[in-house]
Coordinates of C-alpha atoms in Angstrom, one line a residue:
Chain I
X1 CA 0.0 0.0 0.0
X2 CA 3.0 2.3 0.5
X3 CA 3.3 2.2 -3.3
X4 CA 0.0 4.0 -3.7
X5 CA 1.5 7.4 -3.3
X6 CA 4.2 6.5 -5.8
X7 CA 1.5 5.3 -8.2
X8 CA -0.4 8.6 -7.7
X9 CA 2.7 10.6 -8.6
X10 CA 3.4 8.4 -11.6
X11 CA -0.2 8.7 -12.8
X12 CA 0.0 12.5 -12.5
X13 CA 3.3 12.6 -14.5
X14 CA 1.7 10.4 -17.2
X15 CA -1.4 12.6 -17.3
X16 CA 0.7 15.8 -17.4
X17 CA 2.6 14.3 -20.4
X18 CA -0.6 13.3 -22.0
X19 CA -2.0 16.8 -21.5
X20 CA 1.1 18.4 -23.1
X21 CA 0.9 16.0 -26.0
X22 CA -2.8 16.7 -26.6
X23 CA -2.4 20.5 -26.3
X24 CA 0.5 20.5 -28.8
X25 CA -1.6 18.3 -31.1
X26 CA -4.6 20.7 -30.8
X27 CA -2.5 23.8 -31.5
X28 CA -1.0 22.1 -34.5
X29 CA -4.5 21.4 -35.8
X30 CA -5.5 25.0 -35.2
X31 CA -2.6 26.4 -37.1
X32 CA -3.1 23.9 -39.9
X33 CA -6.7 25.0 -40.3
Chain H
X1 CA -14.8 61.6 -20.0
X2 CA -16.6 62.0 -16.7
X3 CA -15.6 60.1 -13.5
X4 CA -18.5 57.6 -13.8
X5 CA -17.4 56.6 -17.3
X6 CA -13.8 56.2 -16.3
X7 CA -14.9 54.0 -13.4
X8 CA -17.2 51.9 -15.6
X9 CA -14.3 51.5 -18.1
X10 CA -12.1 50.3 -15.3
X11 CA -14.6 47.7 -14.3
X12 CA -15.2 46.6 -17.8
X13 CA -11.5 45.7 -17.9
X14 CA -12.4 42.6 -15.8
X15 CA -14.0 41.1 -19.0
X16 CA -11.8 39.1 -21.3
X17 CA -10.2 41.3 -23.9
X18 CA -11.8 39.7 -27.0
X19 CA -15.3 40.1 -25.5
X20 CA -14.6 43.6 -24.3
X21 CA -13.5 44.7 -27.8
X22 CA -16.7 43.2 -29.3
X23 CA -19.2 44.3 -26.7
X24 CA -17.4 46.8 -24.4
X25 CA -18.6 50.0 -25.9
X26 CA -22.2 48.8 -26.2
X27 CA -22.2 47.7 -22.6
X28 CA -20.7 51.0 -21.5
X29 CA -23.5 52.8 -23.4
X30 CA -26.2 50.8 -21.6
X31 CA -24.5 51.3 -18.2
X32 CA -24.2 55.1 -18.7
X33 CA -27.8 55.4 -20.0
X34 CA -29.1 53.6 -16.9
X35 CA -27.1 55.8 -14.5
X36 CA -29.0 58.2 -12.3
X37 CA -28.6 62.0 -12.5
X38 CA -25.4 63.0 -10.6
X39 CA -24.3 59.4 -10.1
X40 CA -20.5 59.2 -9.9
X41 CA -19.9 55.6 -8.8
X42 CA -21.0 52.3 -10.3
X43 CA -23.6 50.5 -8.2
X44 CA -22.4 47.5 -6.2
X45 CA -24.8 45.1 -8.0
X46 CA -23.4 46.2 -11.4
X47 CA -19.9 45.6 -10.2
X48 CA -20.8 42.2 -8.9
X49 CA -22.7 41.3 -12.0
X50 CA -19.8 42.3 -14.3
X51 CA -17.3 40.4 -12.1
X52 CA -19.6 37.3 -12.3
X53 CA -19.9 37.7 -16.1
X54 CA -16.1 38.0 -16.3
X55 CA -15.7 34.7 -14.4
X56 CA -18.4 32.9 -16.5
X57 CA -16.8 34.1 -19.7
X58 CA -13.5 32.6 -18.6
X59 CA -15.2 29.2 -18.1
X60 CA -17.1 29.0 -21.3
X61 CA -20.3 31.2 -21.2
X62 CA -21.7 32.1 -24.6
X63 CA -19.4 34.6 -26.3
X64 CA -16.3 33.1 -24.7
X65 CA -13.2 32.1 -26.5
X66 CA -12.5 28.6 -27.6
X67 CA -10.0 28.1 -24.8
X68 CA -12.6 29.3 -22.2
X69 CA -15.1 26.8 -23.5
X70 CA -12.5 24.0 -23.2
X71 CA -11.8 25.2 -19.7
X72 CA -15.5 24.9 -18.8
X73 CA -15.6 21.4 -20.2
X74 CA -12.6 20.4 -18.1
X75 CA -14.2 22.0 -15.0
X76 CA -17.5 20.1 -15.5
X77 CA -15.6 16.8 -15.7
X78 CA -13.6 17.6 -12.6
X79 CA -16.8 18.5 -10.8
X80 CA -18.6 15.4 -11.7
X81 CA -15.6 13.2 -11.1
X82 CA -14.9 14.8 -7.8
X83 CA -18.5 14.4 -6.7
X84 CA -18.5 10.8 -7.7
X85 CA -15.2 10.1 -5.8
X86 CA -16.6 11.8 -2.7
X87 CA -19.8 9.8 -2.9
X88 CA -17.8 6.6 -3.0
X89 CA -15.6 7.6 0.0
X90 CA -18.6 8.6 2.2
X91 CA -20.5 5.5 1.1
X92 CA -17.5 3.5 2.4
X93 CA -17.7 5.3 5.7
X94 CA -21.4 4.8 5.9
X95 CA -21.2 1.1 5.0
X96 CA -18.5 0.6 7.6
X97 CA -20.7 2.2 10.3
X98 CA -23.8 0.3 9.4
X99 CA -22.0 -3.0 8.9
X100 CA -20.1 -2.4 12.1
X101 CA -23.5 -2.5 13.9
X102 CA -24.6 -5.6 12.1
X103 CA -21.3 -7.2 12.8
X104 CA -21.5 -6.4 16.5
X105 CA -25.0 -7.9 16.8
X106 CA -24.0 -11.0 14.8
X107 CA -21.1 -11.6 17.1
X108 CA -23.1 -11.6 20.3
X109 CA -22.9 -7.8 20.9
X110 CA -25.5 -6.0 22.8
X111 CA -27.8 -3.3 21.4
X112 CA -26.7 -1.1 24.3
X113 CA -23.3 -0.7 22.7
X114 CA -24.9 1.1 19.8
X115 CA -25.0 4.5 21.5
X116 CA -26.2 7.9 20.4
X117 CA -22.8 8.9 19.1
X118 CA -22.6 5.9 16.8
X119 CA -26.1 6.5 15.5
X120 CA -25.2 10.2 15.0
X121 CA -22.1 9.1 13.0
X122 CA -24.3 6.9 10.7
X123 CA -26.7 9.8 10.2
X124 CA -23.9 12.3 9.4
X125 CA -22.2 9.9 7.1
X126 CA -25.4 9.2 5.3
X127 CA -26.1 12.9 4.9
X128 CA -22.6 13.6 3.6
X129 CA -22.8 10.6 1.2
X130 CA -26.1 11.9 -0.2
X131 CA -25.0 15.5 -0.7
X132 CA -22.3 14.9 -3.4
X133 CA -24.5 12.2 -5.0
X134 CA -27.4 14.7 -5.0
X135 CA -25.1 17.5 -6.4
X136 CA -23.9 15.0 -9.1
X137 CA -27.4 14.2 -10.3
X138 CA -28.6 17.8 -10.0
X139 CA -25.8 19.0 -12.1
X140 CA -26.4 16.3 -14.7
X141 CA -30.1 17.0 -15.0
X142 CA -29.6 20.8 -15.4
X143 CA -30.5 21.8 -11.8
X144 CA -27.4 23.8 -11.6
X145 CA -28.2 25.9 -8.6
X146 CA -29.2 22.9 -6.5
X147 CA -26.0 21.2 -7.6
X148 CA -23.9 24.1 -6.5
X149 CA -25.5 24.3 -3.1
X150 CA -25.3 20.6 -2.5
X151 CA -21.6 20.6 -3.5
X152 CA -21.0 23.1 -0.7
X153 CA -22.1 20.6 2.0
X154 CA -19.1 18.2 1.8
X155 CA -16.8 21.2 1.7
X156 CA -18.5 22.7 4.7
X157 CA -18.2 19.3 6.5
X158 CA -14.5 18.9 5.9
X159 CA -14.0 22.5 7.1
X160 CA -15.9 21.8 10.3
X161 CA -13.8 18.7 10.8
X162 CA -10.7 20.7 10.3
X163 CA -11.9 23.3 12.8
X164 CA -12.5 20.6 15.4
X165 CA -9.2 18.7 14.9
X166 CA -6.8 20.8 12.8
X167 CA -3.6 18.9 13.9
X168 CA -5.2 15.5 13.0
X169 CA -6.5 16.8 9.6
X170 CA -3.2 18.2 8.6
X171 CA -1.2 15.2 9.7
X172 CA -3.5 12.5 8.2
X173 CA -4.8 11.4 4.8
X174 CA -7.9 13.4 5.6
X175 CA -6.1 16.2 3.9
X176 CA -6.7 14.5 0.6
X177 CA -10.4 14.3 1.2
X178 CA -10.5 17.9 2.2
X179 CA -8.6 19.0 -0.9
X180 CA -11.0 16.8 -3.0
X181 CA -14.0 18.5 -1.4
X182 CA -12.7 22.0 -2.1
X183 CA -11.7 21.1 -5.6
X184 CA -15.0 19.6 -6.6
X185 CA -16.9 22.3 -4.9
X186 CA -15.0 25.0 -6.8
X187 CA -15.3 23.1 -10.0
X188 CA -19.1 22.7 -9.6
X189 CA -19.6 26.4 -8.9
X190 CA -17.4 27.4 -11.8
X191 CA -18.4 24.7 -14.3
X192 CA -22.1 24.6 -13.6
X193 CA -22.8 28.3 -13.8
X194 CA -26.1 29.6 -15.1
X195 CA -24.9 30.0 -18.7
X196 CA -23.4 26.5 -18.8
X197 CA -24.9 23.8 -21.1
X198 CA -28.1 22.9 -19.3
X199 CA -28.3 19.1 -19.3
X200 CA -25.5 16.6 -19.8
X201 CA -27.0 13.8 -21.9
X202 CA -24.0 11.4 -21.7
X203 CA -25.4 8.4 -19.9
X204 CA -22.0 7.1 -19.0
X205 CA -21.8 9.5 -16.0
X206 CA -25.0 8.0 -14.6
X207 CA -23.7 4.5 -15.3
X208 CA -20.4 5.3 -13.6
X209 CA -22.1 6.7 -10.4
X210 CA -24.7 3.9 -10.1
X211 CA -22.3 1.1 -11.1
X212 CA -19.4 2.2 -8.8
X213 CA -21.8 2.8 -5.8
X214 CA -23.5 -0.6 -6.4
X215 CA -20.2 -2.4 -6.7
X216 CA -18.9 -0.8 -3.5
X217 CA -22.0 -1.7 -1.5
X218 CA -22.2 -5.2 -3.0
X219 CA -18.6 -5.8 -2.1
X220 CA -19.1 -4.7 1.5
X221 CA -22.5 -6.3 2.1
X222 CA -21.4 -9.5 0.2
X223 CA -18.2 -9.6 2.4
X224 CA -20.3 -9.3 5.6
X225 CA -22.8 -12.0 4.4
X226 CA -20.4 -14.6 3.0
X227 CA -17.3 -14.2 5.1
X228 CA -18.9 -13.4 8.4
X229 CA -17.5 -10.0 9.0
X230 CA -16.1 -6.9 7.3
X231 CA -13.6 -6.7 10.2
X232 CA -10.5 -8.9 9.7
X233 CA -10.2 -9.2 13.5
X234 CA -13.7 -10.8 13.6
X235 CA -13.6 -12.8 10.5
X236 CA -10.6 -14.7 11.7
X237 CA -10.0 -16.4 8.5
X238 CA -9.9 -13.4 6.2
X239 CA -8.6 -9.9 6.0
X240 CA -11.5 -8.8 3.8
X241 CA -11.3 -5.2 5.0
X242 CA -7.8 -4.9 3.8
X243 CA -8.7 -6.5 0.5
X244 CA -11.5 -4.0 0.2
X245 CA -9.1 -1.3 1.0
X246 CA -6.9 -2.6 -1.8
X247 CA -9.8 -2.7 -4.1
X248 CA -11.2 0.7 -3.4
X249 CA -8.1 2.8 -2.7
X250 CA -5.7 0.7 -4.7
X251 CA -3.1 1.7 -7.3
X252 CA -5.7 0.5 -9.7
X253 CA -7.4 3.9 -9.5
X254 CA -4.5 6.1 -10.6
X255 CA -3.5 3.5 -13.2
X256 CA -7.0 3.5 -14.7
X257 CA -7.0 7.3 -14.7
X258 CA -3.7 7.5 -16.4
X259 CA -4.7 4.8 -19.0
X260 CA -8.0 6.6 -19.7
X261 CA -6.2 9.9 -20.0
X262 CA -3.8 8.4 -22.5
X263 CA -6.6 6.8 -24.5
X264 CA -8.3 10.1 -24.9
X265 CA -5.2 12.1 -25.9
X266 CA -5.9 11.8 -29.6
X267 CA -9.5 13.1 -29.3
X268 CA -8.9 16.2 -27.1
X269 CA -7.0 17.6 -24.1
X270 CA -10.1 17.7 -22.0
X271 CA -9.9 14.4 -20.2
X272 CA -6.1 14.4 -19.6
X273 CA -6.6 17.9 -18.1
X274 CA -9.6 16.9 -15.9
X275 CA -7.9 13.8 -14.6
X276 CA -4.7 15.6 -13.9
X277 CA -6.7 18.1 -11.8
X278 CA -8.6 15.3 -10.1
X279 CA -5.4 13.6 -9.2
X280 CA -3.9 16.6 -7.4
X281 CA -5.8 16.1 -4.0
X282 CA -4.2 12.7 -3.6
X283 CA -0.8 14.2 -3.8
X284 CA -1.4 15.7 -0.4
X285 CA -0.9 12.3 1.0
X286 CA 2.6 11.9 -0.5
X287 CA 4.8 14.0 1.9
X288 CA 3.3 12.4 5.0
X289 CA 3.6 8.9 3.7
X290 CA 7.1 9.5 2.4
X291 CA 8.2 10.5 5.9
X292 CA 6.4 7.5 7.4
X293 CA 8.0 5.2 4.9
X294 CA 11.5 6.6 5.6
X295 CA 10.8 6.0 9.3
X296 CA 9.9 2.4 8.5
X297 CA 6.3 3.0 9.4
X298 CA 4.6 2.7 6.0
X299 CA 1.0 3.7 6.4
X300 CA -2.3 3.1 4.7
X301 CA -4.4 5.5 2.8
X302 CA -7.2 6.6 5.1
X303 CA -6.0 4.4 8.0
X304 CA -8.5 5.7 10.4
X305 CA -11.3 4.1 8.4
X306 CA -10.2 0.9 10.0
X307 CA -9.5 2.0 13.5
X308 CA -12.9 3.6 13.5
X309 CA -14.8 4.7 16.6
X310 CA -17.6 2.6 15.0
X311 CA -15.9 -0.4 16.6
X312 CA -16.8 -0.4 20.4
X313 CA -13.8 -2.4 21.5
X314 CA -11.5 0.4 20.2
X315 CA -12.6 2.5 23.2
X316 CA -11.9 1.2 26.6
X317 CA -15.2 2.3 28.0
X318 CA -17.1 0.1 25.7
X319 CA -15.0 -3.0 26.3
X320 CA -16.7 -6.0 27.9
X321 CA -15.1 -9.2 29.2
X322 CA -16.3 -11.0 26.1
X323 CA -14.8 -8.5 23.7
X324 CA -11.2 -9.8 24.1
X325 CA -12.3 -13.2 23.0
X326 CA -14.2 -11.7 20.1
X327 CA -11.2 -9.8 19.0
X328 CA -9.1 -12.9 18.4

């Protein structure tokens, strides 16, 4: 159970990376249109 | 330019620039036309109304920018997700209280042990579990004001708990629950404002709430019925409570959230942003648990759930001669 905190941190890092990826993708699409 | 116009212009600066450029002069004209003779200051109600409009425009009211509309979408997901999580947490508390009573009676306990404090705990947990669930369904069905008011209840309750035991709150995992309550309360107020989309037709939200609540209750009641007790100390042969803890507050949650966020990346940034925000309250548990782990005293998430006052043997006054044999 002590790993839960580590897992929370990892999940947040993954989600932050996913958000940056999605935002960059969206801005590319806006510029392309 | 008279002083009133200068002051109105200053207040209009609260509005997002794009909206101000489009509608600012027209709004100024209306405000000046409505001013009384000799009036030199804007009315408080006008200032409040413009400030509220400025906030609504930044979270996606009609006329807002694309980014603000996206921000509103994120906030609505955070609000609904936060209310759903809070419902599950308080349902767990409630189920533990109720099943604790059942457990006590099944294991030869006396009705006298179920005192007023215990019953009050059940009533309070039931009330707090219903508030976020009510806010959730009110927001989904377009009753936005009811949703906003009900979302305030869990936030008020965690604030009251903090006021009663600040040292405990800060030093325990309760801090995560407190942060979650504030986050979903703020997200509900900001995301479900009066200009927001009225009804959310996506049935998956209802399915998630009903399915998760039913699964949670079925696990706990099923455990009590089939294994004899939800308390490992009573069941003797099982540590069901710890299994439940693993199930409900397990690493499965963050992993599923991260996986779902990644799966939605190609569609839009809405879900990754909402899940990232929803994950923030849980990070409040990290510093405390890092310290405990370093001290060799690794701790559980919400450990007090399991050393609850619901269990009479945990307080010396309620102990009876037979309790020690039951505890084995």
